[in-house]
Amino acid sequence: MAPEYAMRGQFSVKSDVFSFGVLILEILSGQRNKVFQNGGDTEHLLNFAWRNWEAGTAFDLVDSSLRDGSRSELMRCIHIGLLCVQEKVARRPNMGAVVLMLTSYSATLPLPSEPAFFMHSKAQSEVQPSQDLNSGATISSRSGNKIAVASENELSITELYPR
């Protein structure tokens, strides 16, 4: 679901573009856009895709069953998926542009910006109970173990422990 719809009830054709981008990334990764384990980290698909894009390791997103395909086509699809899920609605392409990007290799793709609901998910052992995490959120560790910061933006609130 597009964040502008989830947060403010605003729906537009760009909301469908966001959903299409999520679908592209889900297909390429073989993962649903939910919390999943990636090694020792827990993160969402959009976070994982963006982090790897920024690190230059976007091909790590691709599911092993698709890795025998054309690397350039897979990378182009990741690029298009990230363009579709950009946080700023105005930066997302319209569906006509997406179709053109998918069918024309001569179309130059702009660089994507950070996706909506991008959350940092680094485990931090230094976090103290009730420490402010630049978002007004507080977390505490009941077990004294490392705490994963699940959200550092003002649009989402993630409770790490159920009530």
PDB file of C-alpha atoms in Angstrom:
ATOM      1  CA  MET A   1       0.000   0.000   0.000  1.00  0.00           C
ATOM      2  CA  ALA A   2       1.376   3.403  -0.944  1.00  0.00           C
ATOM      3  CA  PRO A   3       2.455   5.410   2.114  1.00  0.00           C
ATOM      4  CA  GLU A   4       0.558   8.540   1.093  1.00  0.00           C
ATOM      5  CA  TYR A   5      -2.628   6.464   1.087  1.00  0.00           C
ATOM      6  CA  ALA A   6      -1.819   4.647   4.325  1.00  0.00           C
ATOM      7  CA  MET A   7      -0.906   7.831   6.192  1.00  0.00           C
ATOM      8  CA  ARG A   8      -3.143  10.530   4.696  1.00  0.00           C
ATOM      9  CA  GLY A   9      -5.764   8.696   2.653  1.00  0.00           C
ATOM     10  CA  GLN A  10      -4.479  10.294  -0.563  1.00  0.00           C
ATOM     11  CA  PHE A  11      -4.821   8.027  -3.569  1.00  0.00           C
ATOM     12  CA  SER A  12      -3.528   8.726  -7.068  1.00  0.00           C
ATOM     13  CA  VAL A  13      -2.162   6.892 -10.091  1.00  0.00           C
ATOM     14  CA  LYS A  14       1.239   7.117  -8.390  1.00  0.00           C
ATOM     15  CA  SER A  15      -0.150   4.888  -5.622  1.00  0.00           C
ATOM     16  CA  ASP A  16      -0.482   2.108  -8.190  1.00  0.00           C
ATOM     17  CA  VAL A  17       3.062   2.820  -9.370  1.00  0.00           C
ATOM     18  CA  PHE A  18       4.308   2.333  -5.803  1.00  0.00           C
ATOM     19  CA  SER A  19       2.490  -1.013  -5.544  1.00  0.00           C
ATOM     20  CA  PHE A  20       3.877  -2.087  -8.918  1.00  0.00           C
ATOM     21  CA  GLY A  21       7.408  -1.263  -7.752  1.00  0.00           C
ATOM     22  CA  VAL A  22       6.930  -3.357  -4.626  1.00  0.00           C
ATOM     23  CA  LEU A  23       5.641  -6.198  -6.816  1.00  0.00           C
ATOM     24  CA  ILE A  24       8.724  -5.999  -9.072  1.00  0.00           C
ATOM     25  CA  LEU A  25      11.056  -6.161  -6.063  1.00  0.00           C
ATOM     26  CA  GLU A  26       9.070  -9.042  -4.532  1.00  0.00           C
ATOM     27  CA  ILE A  27       9.296 -11.056  -7.751  1.00  0.00           C
ATOM     28  CA  LEU A  28      13.014 -10.422  -8.190  1.00  0.00           C
ATOM     29  CA  SER A  29      13.887 -11.223  -4.588  1.00  0.00           C
ATOM     30  CA  GLY A  30      11.493 -14.088  -4.003  1.00  0.00           C
ATOM     31  CA  GLN A  31      10.583 -12.305  -0.732  1.00  0.00           C
ATOM     32  CA  ARG A  32       7.395 -10.572   0.369  1.00  0.00           C
ATOM     33  CA  ASN A  33       7.552  -6.964   1.545  1.00  0.00           C
ATOM     34  CA  LYS A  34       7.547  -7.851   5.202  1.00  0.00           C
ATOM     35  CA  VAL A  35      10.128  -8.319   7.889  1.00  0.00           C
ATOM     36  CA  PHE A  36      12.535 -11.084   6.953  1.00  0.00           C
ATOM     37  CA  GLN A  37      15.832 -12.396   8.225  1.00  0.00           C
ATOM     38  CA  ASN A  38      18.879 -11.396   6.231  1.00  0.00           C
ATOM     39  CA  GLY A  39      21.820 -13.031   7.908  1.00  0.00           C
ATOM     40  CA  GLY A  40      21.761 -11.637  11.440  1.00  0.00           C
ATOM     41  CA  ASP A  41      19.671  -8.595  10.551  1.00  0.00           C
ATOM     42  CA  THR A  42      15.923  -8.231  10.349  1.00  0.00           C
ATOM     43  CA  GLU A  43      14.637  -5.803   7.742  1.00  0.00           C
ATOM     44  CA  HIS A  44      11.944  -5.044   5.190  1.00  0.00           C
ATOM     45  CA  LEU A  45      12.346  -5.722   1.484  1.00  0.00           C
ATOM     46  CA  LEU A  46      12.467  -2.041   0.492  1.00  0.00           C
ATOM     47  CA  ASN A  47      15.195  -1.401   3.074  1.00  0.00           C
ATOM     48  CA  PHE A  48      17.203  -4.367   1.849  1.00  0.00           C
ATOM     49  CA  ALA A  49      16.847  -3.323  -1.789  1.00  0.00           C
ATOM     50  CA  TRP A  50      17.813   0.295  -1.102  1.00  0.00           C
ATOM     51  CA  ARG A  51      20.746  -0.597   1.155  1.00  0.00           C
ATOM     52  CA  ASN A  52      22.154  -2.929  -1.492  1.00  0.00           C
ATOM     53  CA  TRP A  53      21.549  -0.375  -4.266  1.00  0.00           C
ATOM     54  CA  GLU A  54      23.479   2.247  -2.282  1.00  0.00           C
ATOM     55  CA  ALA A  55      26.299  -0.219  -1.569  1.00  0.00           C
ATOM     56  CA  GLY A  56      26.575  -1.252  -5.221  1.00  0.00           C
ATOM     57  CA  THR A  57      25.481  -4.794  -4.405  1.00  0.00           C
ATOM     58  CA  ALA A  58      21.930  -4.667  -5.794  1.00  0.00           C
ATOM     59  CA  PHE A  59      22.375  -8.047  -7.483  1.00  0.00           C
ATOM     60  CA  ASP A  60      22.349  -9.585  -3.968  1.00  0.00           C
ATOM     61  CA  LEU A  61      18.601  -8.850  -3.993  1.00  0.00           C
ATOM     62  CA  VAL A  62      17.975 -11.312  -6.841  1.00  0.00           C
ATOM     63  CA  ASP A  63      16.610 -14.731  -5.881  1.00  0.00           C
ATOM     64  CA  SER A  64      18.931 -17.636  -6.656  1.00  0.00           C
ATOM     65  CA  SER A  65      16.392 -19.130  -9.088  1.00  0.00           C
ATOM     66  CA  LEU A  66      16.671 -16.006 -11.294  1.00  0.00           C
ATOM     67  CA  ARG A  67      20.443 -15.488 -11.173  1.00  0.00           C
ATOM     68  CA  ASP A  68      21.030 -17.403 -14.404  1.00  0.00           C
ATOM     69  CA  GLY A  69      19.060 -14.745 -16.300  1.00  0.00           C
ATOM     70  CA  SER A  70      20.492 -11.648 -17.929  1.00  0.00           C
ATOM     71  CA  ARG A  71      22.282  -9.663 -15.238  1.00  0.00           C
ATOM     72  CA  SER A  72      21.689  -6.371 -17.073  1.00  0.00           C
ATOM     73  CA  GLU A  73      17.934  -7.035 -17.369  1.00  0.00           C
ATOM     74  CA  LEU A  74      17.681  -8.005 -13.709  1.00  0.00           C
ATOM     75  CA  MET A  75      19.587  -4.880 -12.646  1.00  0.00           C
ATOM     76  CA  ARG A  76      17.366  -2.744 -14.874  1.00  0.00           C
ATOM     77  CA  CYS A  77      14.260  -4.230 -13.228  1.00  0.00           C
ATOM     78  CA  ILE A  78      15.674  -3.506  -9.752  1.00  0.00           C
ATOM     79  CA  HIS A  79      16.378   0.060 -10.883  1.00  0.00           C
ATOM     80  CA  ILE A  80      12.813   0.466 -12.186  1.00  0.00           C
ATOM     81  CA  GLY A  81      11.364  -1.068  -9.017  1.00  0.00           C
ATOM     82  CA  LEU A  82      13.290   1.417  -6.884  1.00  0.00           C
ATOM     83  CA  LEU A  83      12.133   4.309  -9.074  1.00  0.00           C
ATOM     84  CA  CYS A  84       8.535   3.216  -8.462  1.00  0.00           C
ATOM     85  CA  VAL A  85       8.832   3.118  -4.659  1.00  0.00           C
ATOM     86  CA  GLN A  86      10.504   6.494  -4.143  1.00  0.00           C
ATOM     87  CA  GLU A  87       9.292   8.410  -1.124  1.00  0.00           C
ATOM     88  CA  LYS A  88       8.497  11.596  -3.041  1.00  0.00           C
ATOM     89  CA  VAL A  89       5.369  10.945  -5.083  1.00  0.00           C
ATOM     90  CA  ALA A  90       6.377  13.496  -7.727  1.00  0.00           C
ATOM     91  CA  ARG A  91       9.626  11.608  -8.396  1.00  0.00           C
ATOM     92  CA  ARG A  92       7.850   8.325  -9.133  1.00  0.00           C
ATOM     93  CA  PRO A  93       7.332   7.679 -12.847  1.00  0.00           C
ATOM     94  CA  ASN A  94       3.820   7.263 -14.234  1.00  0.00           C
ATOM     95  CA  MET A  95       2.838   3.827 -15.578  1.00  0.00           C
ATOM     96  CA  GLY A  96       3.376   4.922 -19.179  1.00  0.00           C
ATOM     97  CA  ALA A  97       6.978   5.780 -18.333  1.00  0.00           C
ATOM     98  CA  VAL A  98       7.381   2.467 -16.481  1.00  0.00           C
ATOM     99  CA  VAL A  99       6.176   0.544 -19.551  1.00  0.00           C
ATOM    100  CA  LEU A 100       8.617   2.520 -21.698  1.00  0.00           C
ATOM    101  CA  MET A 101      11.471   1.768 -19.278  1.00  0.00           C
ATOM    102  CA  LEU A 102      10.636  -1.945 -19.285  1.00  0.00           C
ATOM    103  CA  THR A 103      10.374  -2.242 -23.065  1.00  0.00           C
ATOM    104  CA  SER A 104      12.993   0.198 -24.340  1.00  0.00           C
ATOM    105  CA  TYR A 105      16.659  -0.270 -23.594  1.00  0.00           C
ATOM    106  CA  SER A 106      17.441   3.122 -25.114  1.00  0.00           C
ATOM    107  CA  ALA A 107      15.493   4.915 -22.367  1.00  0.00           C
ATOM    108  CA  THR A 108      17.877   6.406 -19.817  1.00  0.00           C
ATOM    109  CA  LEU A 109      16.803   5.746 -16.246  1.00  0.00           C
ATOM    110  CA  PRO A 110      17.169   8.485 -13.622  1.00  0.00           C
ATOM    111  CA  LEU A 111      18.809   7.623 -10.326  1.00  0.00           C
ATOM    112  CA  PRO A 112      16.303   6.549  -7.683  1.00  0.00           C
ATOM    113  CA  SER A 113      16.022   8.304  -4.354  1.00  0.00           C
ATOM    114  CA  GLU A 114      15.299   6.745  -0.975  1.00  0.00           C
ATOM    115  CA  PRO A 115      12.146   4.609  -0.898  1.00  0.00           C
ATOM    116  CA  ALA A 116       9.130   5.428   1.222  1.00  0.00           C
ATOM    117  CA  PHE A 117       9.184   3.987   4.727  1.00  0.00           C
ATOM    118  CA  PHE A 118      12.943   3.457   4.584  1.00  0.00           C
ATOM    119  CA  MET A 119      13.963   2.242   8.017  1.00  0.00           C
ATOM    120  CA  HIS A 120      17.428   1.699   9.402  1.00  0.00           C
ATOM    121  CA  SER A 121      17.670  -1.733  10.958  1.00  0.00           C
ATOM    122  CA  LYS A 122      21.057  -1.957  12.583  1.00  0.00           C
ATOM    123  CA  ALA A 123      21.375  -3.825  15.842  1.00  0.00           C
ATOM    124  CA  GLN A 124      22.685  -1.477  18.496  1.00  0.00           C
ATOM    125  CA  SER A 125      24.062  -2.684  21.775  1.00  0.00           C
ATOM    126  CA  GLU A 126      24.560   0.852  23.139  1.00  0.00           C
ATOM    127  CA  VAL A 127      20.867   1.777  23.113  1.00  0.00           C
ATOM    128  CA  GLN A 128      19.609   2.422  26.624  1.00  0.00           C
ATOM    129  CA  PRO A 129      16.012   1.887  27.731  1.00  0.00           C
ATOM    130  CA  SER A 130      13.757   4.839  26.875  1.00  0.00           C
ATOM    131  CA  GLN A 131      16.437   6.492  24.735  1.00  0.00           C
ATOM    132  CA  ASP A 132      15.096   8.913  22.096  1.00  0.00           C
ATOM    133  CA  LEU A 133      15.979   7.698  18.601  1.00  0.00           C
ATOM    134  CA  ASN A 134      15.451  10.975  16.705  1.00  0.00           C
ATOM    135  CA  SER A 135      11.874   9.980  16.009  1.00  0.00           C
ATOM    136  CA  GLY A 136      10.230  10.326  19.376  1.00  0.00           C
ATOM    137  CA  ALA A 137      10.150   6.539  19.698  1.00  0.00           C
ATOM    138  CA  THR A 138      11.345   4.785  22.806  1.00  0.00           C
ATOM    139  CA  ILE A 139      12.373   1.203  23.109  1.00  0.00           C
ATOM    140  CA  SER A 140      13.595  -0.940  25.935  1.00  0.00           C
ATOM    141  CA  SER A 141      15.196  -4.309  26.159  1.00  0.00           C
ATOM    142  CA  ARG A 142      13.451  -6.695  28.505  1.00  0.00           C
ATOM    143  CA  SER A 143      16.198  -9.281  28.126  1.00  0.00           C
ATOM    144  CA  GLY A 144      19.200  -6.948  28.066  1.00  0.00           C
ATOM    145  CA  ASN A 145      20.142  -8.168  24.583  1.00  0.00           C
ATOM    146  CA  LYS A 146      20.884  -6.070  21.514  1.00  0.00           C
ATOM    147  CA  ILE A 147      17.968  -3.965  20.326  1.00  0.00           C
ATOM    148  CA  ALA A 148      17.132  -3.564  16.646  1.00  0.00           C
ATOM    149  CA  VAL A 149      16.092  -0.060  15.694  1.00  0.00           C
ATOM    150  CA  ALA A 150      13.021  -0.738  13.604  1.00  0.00           C
ATOM    151  CA  SER A 151      11.993   2.760  12.627  1.00  0.00           C
ATOM    152  CA  GLU A 152      13.701   6.133  12.551  1.00  0.00           C
ATOM    153  CA  ASN A 153      11.210   8.128  10.522  1.00  0.00           C
ATOM    154  CA  GLU A 154       8.172  10.113  11.567  1.00  0.00           C
ATOM    155  CA  LEU A 155       5.727   8.274   9.308  1.00  0.00           C
ATOM    156  CA  SER A 156       5.723   4.886  10.948  1.00  0.00           C
ATOM    157  CA  ILE A 157       5.752   3.531  14.442  1.00  0.00           C
ATOM    158  CA  THR A 158       7.005   0.061  15.097  1.00  0.00           C
ATOM    159  CA  GLU A 159       6.514  -1.595  18.441  1.00  0.00           C
ATOM    160  CA  LEU A 160       9.218  -4.176  18.934  1.00  0.00           C
ATOM    161  CA  TYR A 161       7.413  -5.939  21.736  1.00  0.00           C
ATOM    162  CA  PRO A 162       3.703  -6.720  21.948  1.00  0.00           C
ATOM    163  CA  ARG A 163       1.701  -5.293  24.823  1.00  0.00           C
TER     164      ARG A 163
END
